[in-house]
């Protein structure tokens, strides 16, 4: 597996590269088909007196969905350990889910005969709820504002059409508690989220015409 290591605001030493090569063995064991692991180390210094920290981001690329994990600590070696542990757990959960699904089919699945989704909660949501899940309702804090322990980052992605089952798998691989996608069966924007164990839920936004007052404005 090819490994790429880059630093932003911090130099990458030979010792760190050696430790990375030693630590990724557990990842290779769980992701034998992985082609490349990108490691990004970012050093952040804050103006408000907050102690600088190191963020380690791991991106595993191969045949199938991209797998990501991230961790933050004052020591980049500790952050590396935490990120690798996260990615290892994500890969292990995805592997156990595939094995368990073959042996004991359960959780969300599509019934071809009835055309319904079984083992998953589907409920409508308002445009405001879906917008809040996707983007958050609190403005992003700029560096000029007073310090707050709440840090909100925003990311924008191209819409992806997929089935609910594919969205669940993608959510497990990226290690998030929810995943935003467009349902390939309905063309509705939807969010799949983790409940307990292997149970999942879906919030779907039904397409409808905008209210008359919105058109008038």
PDB file of C-alpha atoms in Angstrom:
ATOM      1  CA  UNK A   1       0.000   0.000   0.000  1.00  0.00           C
ATOM      2  CA  UNK A   2       1.390   3.397  -1.019  1.00  0.00           C
ATOM      3  CA  UNK A   3       1.681   5.994   1.739  1.00  0.00           C
ATOM      4  CA  UNK A   4       1.681   9.778   1.317  1.00  0.00           C
ATOM      5  CA  UNK A   5       2.502  12.077   4.262  1.00  0.00           C
ATOM      6  CA  UNK A   6       2.204  15.871   4.143  1.00  0.00           C
ATOM      7  CA  UNK A   7       2.503  18.552   6.790  1.00  0.00           C
ATOM      8  CA  UNK A   8       0.720  21.897   6.981  1.00  0.00           C
ATOM      9  CA  UNK A   9       2.508  24.323   9.270  1.00  0.00           C
ATOM     10  CA  UNK A  10       4.707  21.520  10.582  1.00  0.00           C
ATOM     11  CA  UNK A  11       7.675  19.547   9.259  1.00  0.00           C
ATOM     12  CA  UNK A  12       7.470  15.778   8.783  1.00  0.00           C
ATOM     13  CA  UNK A  13      10.465  14.072  10.341  1.00  0.00           C
ATOM     14  CA  UNK A  14      11.966  10.713   9.377  1.00  0.00           C
ATOM     15  CA  UNK A  15      10.951   9.422  12.817  1.00  0.00           C
ATOM     16  CA  UNK A  16       7.301  10.299  12.170  1.00  0.00           C
ATOM     17  CA  UNK A  17       7.407   8.601   8.759  1.00  0.00           C
ATOM     18  CA  UNK A  18       8.891   5.473  10.359  1.00  0.00           C
ATOM     19  CA  UNK A  19       6.193   5.411  13.038  1.00  0.00           C
ATOM     20  CA  UNK A  20       3.480   5.785  10.382  1.00  0.00           C
ATOM     21  CA  UNK A  21       4.840   2.813   8.424  1.00  0.00           C
ATOM     22  CA  UNK A  22       4.892   0.739  11.617  1.00  0.00           C
ATOM     23  CA  UNK A  23       1.404   1.729  12.757  1.00  0.00           C
ATOM     24  CA  UNK A  24      -0.475   1.172   9.484  1.00  0.00           C
ATOM     25  CA  UNK A  25       0.039  -2.590   9.591  1.00  0.00           C
ATOM     26  CA  UNK A  26      -3.298  -3.031  11.400  1.00  0.00           C
ATOM     27  CA  UNK A  27      -5.032  -1.017   8.671  1.00  0.00           C
ATOM     28  CA  UNK A  28      -3.538  -3.171   5.941  1.00  0.00           C
ATOM     29  CA  UNK A  29      -4.808  -6.269   7.749  1.00  0.00           C
ATOM     30  CA  UNK A  30      -8.403  -5.022   7.622  1.00  0.00           C
ATOM     31  CA  UNK A  31      -8.190  -3.375   4.190  1.00  0.00           C
ATOM     32  CA  UNK A  32      -6.146  -5.718   2.046  1.00  0.00           C
ATOM     33  CA  UNK A  33      -7.378  -4.076  -1.190  1.00  0.00           C
ATOM     34  CA  UNK A  34      -6.423  -0.546  -0.147  1.00  0.00           C
ATOM     35  CA  UNK A  35      -4.181   1.191  -2.659  1.00  0.00           C
ATOM     36  CA  UNK A  36      -3.108   4.367  -0.885  1.00  0.00           C
ATOM     37  CA  UNK A  37      -3.138   5.949   2.561  1.00  0.00           C
ATOM     38  CA  UNK A  38      -2.867   9.741   2.709  1.00  0.00           C
ATOM     39  CA  UNK A  39      -1.686  11.194   6.021  1.00  0.00           C
ATOM     40  CA  UNK A  40      -2.092  14.940   6.599  1.00  0.00           C
ATOM     41  CA  UNK A  41      -0.683  16.618   9.717  1.00  0.00           C
ATOM     42  CA  UNK A  42      -1.850  20.172  10.436  1.00  0.00           C
ATOM     43  CA  UNK A  43      -0.333  22.387  13.146  1.00  0.00           C
ATOM     44  CA  UNK A  44      -2.754  25.028  14.426  1.00  0.00           C
ATOM     45  CA  UNK A  45      -1.829  28.072  16.495  1.00  0.00           C
ATOM     46  CA  UNK A  46      -4.633  30.100  18.086  1.00  0.00           C
ATOM     47  CA  UNK A  47      -4.637  33.847  18.764  1.00  0.00           C
ATOM     48  CA  UNK A  48      -6.749  33.642  21.928  1.00  0.00           C
ATOM     49  CA  UNK A  49      -4.181  31.864  24.068  1.00  0.00           C
ATOM     50  CA  UNK A  50      -5.465  28.376  23.381  1.00  0.00           C
ATOM     51  CA  UNK A  51      -2.679  25.782  23.374  1.00  0.00           C
ATOM     52  CA  UNK A  52      -1.537  24.861  19.822  1.00  0.00           C
ATOM     53  CA  UNK A  53      -2.517  21.413  18.627  1.00  0.00           C
ATOM     54  CA  UNK A  54      -1.868  18.910  15.864  1.00  0.00           C
ATOM     55  CA  UNK A  55      -4.578  17.400  13.680  1.00  0.00           C
ATOM     56  CA  UNK A  56      -3.879  14.111  11.905  1.00  0.00           C
ATOM     57  CA  UNK A  57      -6.209  13.207   9.024  1.00  0.00           C
ATOM     58  CA  UNK A  58      -6.129   9.752   7.433  1.00  0.00           C
ATOM     59  CA  UNK A  59      -7.679   9.026   4.032  1.00  0.00           C
ATOM     60  CA  UNK A  60      -7.704   5.439   2.771  1.00  0.00           C
ATOM     61  CA  UNK A  61      -8.209   5.048  -0.973  1.00  0.00           C
ATOM     62  CA  UNK A  62      -8.851   1.787  -2.775  1.00  0.00           C
ATOM     63  CA  UNK A  63     -11.512  -0.178  -4.602  1.00  0.00           C
ATOM     64  CA  UNK A  64     -14.731   1.019  -3.042  1.00  0.00           C
ATOM     65  CA  UNK A  65     -15.701   3.984  -0.838  1.00  0.00           C
ATOM     66  CA  UNK A  66     -13.027   6.250   0.607  1.00  0.00           C
ATOM     67  CA  UNK A  67     -12.437   5.764   4.347  1.00  0.00           C
ATOM     68  CA  UNK A  68     -11.512   8.757   6.532  1.00  0.00           C
ATOM     69  CA  UNK A  69     -10.531   9.308  10.158  1.00  0.00           C
ATOM     70  CA  UNK A  70      -9.281  12.326  12.085  1.00  0.00           C
ATOM     71  CA  UNK A  71      -7.904  13.070  15.553  1.00  0.00           C
ATOM     72  CA  UNK A  72      -6.536  16.104  17.404  1.00  0.00           C
ATOM     73  CA  UNK A  73      -3.948  16.270  20.190  1.00  0.00           C
ATOM     74  CA  UNK A  74      -1.086  18.461  21.354  1.00  0.00           C
ATOM     75  CA  UNK A  75       1.312  15.704  20.245  1.00  0.00           C
ATOM     76  CA  UNK A  76       1.130  14.560  16.634  1.00  0.00           C
ATOM     77  CA  UNK A  77       2.231  11.049  17.580  1.00  0.00           C
ATOM     78  CA  UNK A  78      -0.698  10.730  19.983  1.00  0.00           C
ATOM     79  CA  UNK A  79      -3.047  12.175  17.357  1.00  0.00           C
ATOM     80  CA  UNK A  80      -1.719   9.595  14.876  1.00  0.00           C
ATOM     81  CA  UNK A  81      -2.471   6.751  17.299  1.00  0.00           C
ATOM     82  CA  UNK A  82      -5.998   8.057  17.902  1.00  0.00           C
ATOM     83  CA  UNK A  83      -6.705   8.468  14.177  1.00  0.00           C
ATOM     84  CA  UNK A  84      -5.424   4.974  13.372  1.00  0.00           C
ATOM     85  CA  UNK A  85      -7.554   3.514  16.177  1.00  0.00           C
ATOM     86  CA  UNK A  86     -10.610   5.297  14.757  1.00  0.00           C
ATOM     87  CA  UNK A  87      -9.980   4.062  11.231  1.00  0.00           C
ATOM     88  CA  UNK A  88      -9.299   0.542  12.467  1.00  0.00           C
ATOM     89  CA  UNK A  89     -12.606   0.522  14.349  1.00  0.00           C
ATOM     90  CA  UNK A  90     -14.470   1.838  11.290  1.00  0.00           C
ATOM     91  CA  UNK A  91     -12.976  -0.878   9.072  1.00  0.00           C
ATOM     92  CA  UNK A  92     -13.699  -3.551  11.682  1.00  0.00           C
ATOM     93  CA  UNK A  93     -17.329  -2.451  12.036  1.00  0.00           C
ATOM     94  CA  UNK A  94     -17.785  -2.459   8.270  1.00  0.00           C
ATOM     95  CA  UNK A  95     -16.248  -5.930   8.008  1.00  0.00           C
ATOM     96  CA  UNK A  96     -18.361  -7.335  10.865  1.00  0.00           C
ATOM     97  CA  UNK A  97     -21.459  -5.791   9.325  1.00  0.00           C
ATOM     98  CA  UNK A  98     -20.799  -7.524   5.992  1.00  0.00           C
ATOM     99  CA  UNK A  99     -20.181 -10.892   7.669  1.00  0.00           C
ATOM    100  CA  UNK A 100     -23.190 -10.531   9.968  1.00  0.00           C
ATOM    101  CA  UNK A 101     -25.361  -9.480   7.041  1.00  0.00           C
ATOM    102  CA  UNK A 102     -24.483 -12.627   5.118  1.00  0.00           C
ATOM    103  CA  UNK A 103     -25.089 -14.932   8.073  1.00  0.00           C
ATOM    104  CA  UNK A 104     -28.064 -13.198   9.678  1.00  0.00           C
ATOM    105  CA  UNK A 105     -29.724 -10.756   7.276  1.00  0.00           C
ATOM    106  CA  UNK A 106     -31.210  -7.890   9.257  1.00  0.00           C
ATOM    107  CA  UNK A 107     -31.260  -4.136   9.406  1.00  0.00           C
ATOM    108  CA  UNK A 108     -32.348  -2.029   6.432  1.00  0.00           C
ATOM    109  CA  UNK A 109     -33.227  -3.969   3.276  1.00  0.00           C
ATOM    110  CA  UNK A 110     -35.450  -3.555   0.248  1.00  0.00           C
ATOM    111  CA  UNK A 111     -38.334  -5.968  -0.285  1.00  0.00           C
ATOM    112  CA  UNK A 112     -38.627  -6.497  -4.039  1.00  0.00           C
ATOM    113  CA  UNK A 113     -42.073  -8.073  -3.783  1.00  0.00           C
ATOM    114  CA  UNK A 114     -43.769  -5.262  -1.881  1.00  0.00           C
ATOM    115  CA  UNK A 115     -41.448  -2.463  -2.918  1.00  0.00           C
ATOM    116  CA  UNK A 116     -41.079  -1.350   0.698  1.00  0.00           C
ATOM    117  CA  UNK A 117     -38.130  -0.757   3.010  1.00  0.00           C
ATOM    118  CA  UNK A 118     -37.962  -3.187   5.925  1.00  0.00           C
ATOM    119  CA  UNK A 119     -36.001  -2.839   9.160  1.00  0.00           C
ATOM    120  CA  UNK A 120     -35.601   0.911   8.898  1.00  0.00           C
ATOM    121  CA  UNK A 121     -37.618   3.921  10.050  1.00  0.00           C
ATOM    122  CA  UNK A 122     -38.563   6.353   7.301  1.00  0.00           C
ATOM    123  CA  UNK A 123     -40.229   9.566   8.280  1.00  0.00           C
ATOM    124  CA  UNK A 124     -40.767  12.887   6.507  1.00  0.00           C
ATOM    125  CA  UNK A 125     -38.856  15.954   7.582  1.00  0.00           C
ATOM    126  CA  UNK A 126     -39.326  19.637   6.956  1.00  0.00           C
ATOM    127  CA  UNK A 127     -36.921  21.622   4.803  1.00  0.00           C
ATOM    128  CA  UNK A 128     -35.727  23.420   7.962  1.00  0.00           C
ATOM    129  CA  UNK A 129     -34.780  20.143   9.686  1.00  0.00           C
ATOM    130  CA  UNK A 130     -32.839  18.802   6.706  1.00  0.00           C
ATOM    131  CA  UNK A 131     -31.084  22.147   6.260  1.00  0.00           C
ATOM    132  CA  UNK A 132     -30.066  22.127   9.938  1.00  0.00           C
ATOM    133  CA  UNK A 133     -28.690  18.574   9.673  1.00  0.00           C
ATOM    134  CA  UNK A 134     -26.755  19.351   6.506  1.00  0.00           C
ATOM    135  CA  UNK A 135     -25.303  22.758   7.348  1.00  0.00           C
ATOM    136  CA  UNK A 136     -25.971  23.566  11.010  1.00  0.00           C
ATOM    137  CA  UNK A 137     -27.938  26.532  12.276  1.00  0.00           C
ATOM    138  CA  UNK A 138     -25.109  28.288  14.158  1.00  0.00           C
ATOM    139  CA  UNK A 139     -22.841  30.641  12.162  1.00  0.00           C
ATOM    140  CA  UNK A 140     -19.236  29.565  11.686  1.00  0.00           C
ATOM    141  CA  UNK A 141     -16.924  31.265  14.156  1.00  0.00           C
ATOM    142  CA  UNK A 142     -14.225  33.438  12.602  1.00  0.00           C
ATOM    143  CA  UNK A 143     -10.759  33.847  14.089  1.00  0.00           C
ATOM    144  CA  UNK A 144     -11.531  37.482  14.990  1.00  0.00           C
ATOM    145  CA  UNK A 145     -14.408  36.542  17.302  1.00  0.00           C
ATOM    146  CA  UNK A 146     -14.045  35.786  21.002  1.00  0.00           C
ATOM    147  CA  UNK A 147     -12.990  32.278  21.852  1.00  0.00           C
ATOM    148  CA  UNK A 148     -15.708  29.660  22.133  1.00  0.00           C
ATOM    149  CA  UNK A 149     -15.277  25.941  22.949  1.00  0.00           C
ATOM    150  CA  UNK A 150     -17.735  25.203  20.131  1.00  0.00           C
ATOM    151  CA  UNK A 151     -15.928  24.817  16.799  1.00  0.00           C
ATOM    152  CA  UNK A 152     -18.085  24.380  13.715  1.00  0.00           C
ATOM    153  CA  UNK A 153     -16.623  23.551  10.308  1.00  0.00           C
ATOM    154  CA  UNK A 154     -18.547  23.482   7.062  1.00  0.00           C
ATOM    155  CA  UNK A 155     -17.926  21.281   4.041  1.00  0.00           C
ATOM    156  CA  UNK A 156     -19.683  21.171   0.685  1.00  0.00           C
ATOM    157  CA  UNK A 157     -19.950  18.033  -1.446  1.00  0.00           C
ATOM    158  CA  UNK A 158     -21.506  17.143  -4.761  1.00  0.00           C
ATOM    159  CA  UNK A 159     -24.850  15.341  -4.415  1.00  0.00           C
ATOM    160  CA  UNK A 160     -24.585  11.555  -4.713  1.00  0.00           C
ATOM    161  CA  UNK A 161     -27.439   9.255  -5.725  1.00  0.00           C
ATOM    162  CA  UNK A 162     -27.374   5.887  -3.946  1.00  0.00           C
ATOM    163  CA  UNK A 163     -29.591   3.385  -2.189  1.00  0.00           C
ATOM    164  CA  UNK A 164     -30.241   3.486   1.557  1.00  0.00           C
ATOM    165  CA  UNK A 165     -28.125   0.364   1.989  1.00  0.00           C
ATOM    166  CA  UNK A 166     -25.185   1.982   0.182  1.00  0.00           C
ATOM    167  CA  UNK A 167     -25.559   5.110   2.307  1.00  0.00           C
ATOM    168  CA  UNK A 168     -25.409   3.020   5.501  1.00  0.00           C
ATOM    169  CA  UNK A 169     -22.206   1.342   4.314  1.00  0.00           C
ATOM    170  CA  UNK A 170     -20.667   4.701   3.373  1.00  0.00           C
ATOM    171  CA  UNK A 171     -21.580   6.169   6.769  1.00  0.00           C
ATOM    172  CA  UNK A 172     -19.856   3.290   8.570  1.00  0.00           C
ATOM    173  CA  UNK A 173     -16.689   3.707   6.509  1.00  0.00           C
ATOM    174  CA  UNK A 174     -16.339   7.441   7.130  1.00  0.00           C
ATOM    175  CA  UNK A 175     -17.095   6.963  10.838  1.00  0.00           C
ATOM    176  CA  UNK A 176     -19.935   9.489  11.061  1.00  0.00           C
ATOM    177  CA  UNK A 177     -23.235   9.221  12.931  1.00  0.00           C
ATOM    178  CA  UNK A 178     -25.188  10.360   9.871  1.00  0.00           C
ATOM    179  CA  UNK A 179     -24.754  10.548   6.084  1.00  0.00           C
ATOM    180  CA  UNK A 180     -26.468  12.921   3.642  1.00  0.00           C
ATOM    181  CA  UNK A 181     -27.358  11.575   0.185  1.00  0.00           C
ATOM    182  CA  UNK A 182     -30.024  11.520  -2.534  1.00  0.00           C
ATOM    183  CA  UNK A 183     -32.122   8.336  -2.518  1.00  0.00           C
ATOM    184  CA  UNK A 184     -31.733   6.667  -5.913  1.00  0.00           C
ATOM    185  CA  UNK A 185     -35.184   5.058  -5.590  1.00  0.00           C
ATOM    186  CA  UNK A 186     -37.110   8.257  -4.833  1.00  0.00           C
ATOM    187  CA  UNK A 187     -34.787  11.136  -5.868  1.00  0.00           C
ATOM    188  CA  UNK A 188     -35.461  12.659  -2.425  1.00  0.00           C
ATOM    189  CA  UNK A 189     -32.675  14.265  -0.334  1.00  0.00           C
ATOM    190  CA  UNK A 190     -32.260  11.974   2.684  1.00  0.00           C
ATOM    191  CA  UNK A 191     -30.163  11.491   5.802  1.00  0.00           C
ATOM    192  CA  UNK A 192     -29.351   8.052   7.193  1.00  0.00           C
ATOM    193  CA  UNK A 193     -28.327   7.958  10.870  1.00  0.00           C
ATOM    194  CA  UNK A 194     -27.087   5.412  13.397  1.00  0.00           C
ATOM    195  CA  UNK A 195     -29.323   4.282  16.245  1.00  0.00           C
ATOM    196  CA  UNK A 196     -28.433   1.360  18.571  1.00  0.00           C
ATOM    197  CA  UNK A 197     -26.391  -1.655  17.502  1.00  0.00           C
ATOM    198  CA  UNK A 198     -27.004  -2.336  13.816  1.00  0.00           C
ATOM    199  CA  UNK A 199     -30.234  -0.313  13.738  1.00  0.00           C
ATOM    200  CA  UNK A 200     -30.419   2.735  11.503  1.00  0.00           C
ATOM    201  CA  UNK A 201     -32.943   5.426  10.657  1.00  0.00           C
ATOM    202  CA  UNK A 202     -33.639   7.622   7.652  1.00  0.00           C
ATOM    203  CA  UNK A 203     -34.989  11.155   7.458  1.00  0.00           C
ATOM    204  CA  UNK A 204     -36.284  11.890   3.958  1.00  0.00           C
ATOM    205  CA  UNK A 205     -37.353  15.221   2.487  1.00  0.00           C
ATOM    206  CA  UNK A 206     -40.402  14.890   0.213  1.00  0.00           C
ATOM    207  CA  UNK A 207     -40.209  17.107  -2.877  1.00  0.00           C
ATOM    208  CA  UNK A 208     -42.959  19.661  -3.088  1.00  0.00           C
ATOM    209  CA  UNK A 209     -43.685  23.023  -4.698  1.00  0.00           C
ATOM    210  CA  UNK A 210     -42.409  26.091  -2.767  1.00  0.00           C
ATOM    211  CA  UNK A 211     -45.039  28.061  -0.801  1.00  0.00           C
ATOM    212  CA  UNK A 212     -46.855  30.859  -2.663  1.00  0.00           C
ATOM    213  CA  UNK A 213     -45.310  33.614  -0.504  1.00  0.00           C
ATOM    214  CA  UNK A 214     -41.818  32.405  -1.438  1.00  0.00           C
ATOM    215  CA  UNK A 215     -42.681  32.625  -5.145  1.00  0.00           C
ATOM    216  CA  UNK A 216     -44.177  36.097  -4.689  1.00  0.00           C
ATOM    217  CA  UNK A 217     -40.994  37.420  -3.109  1.00  0.00           C
TER     218      UNK A 217
END
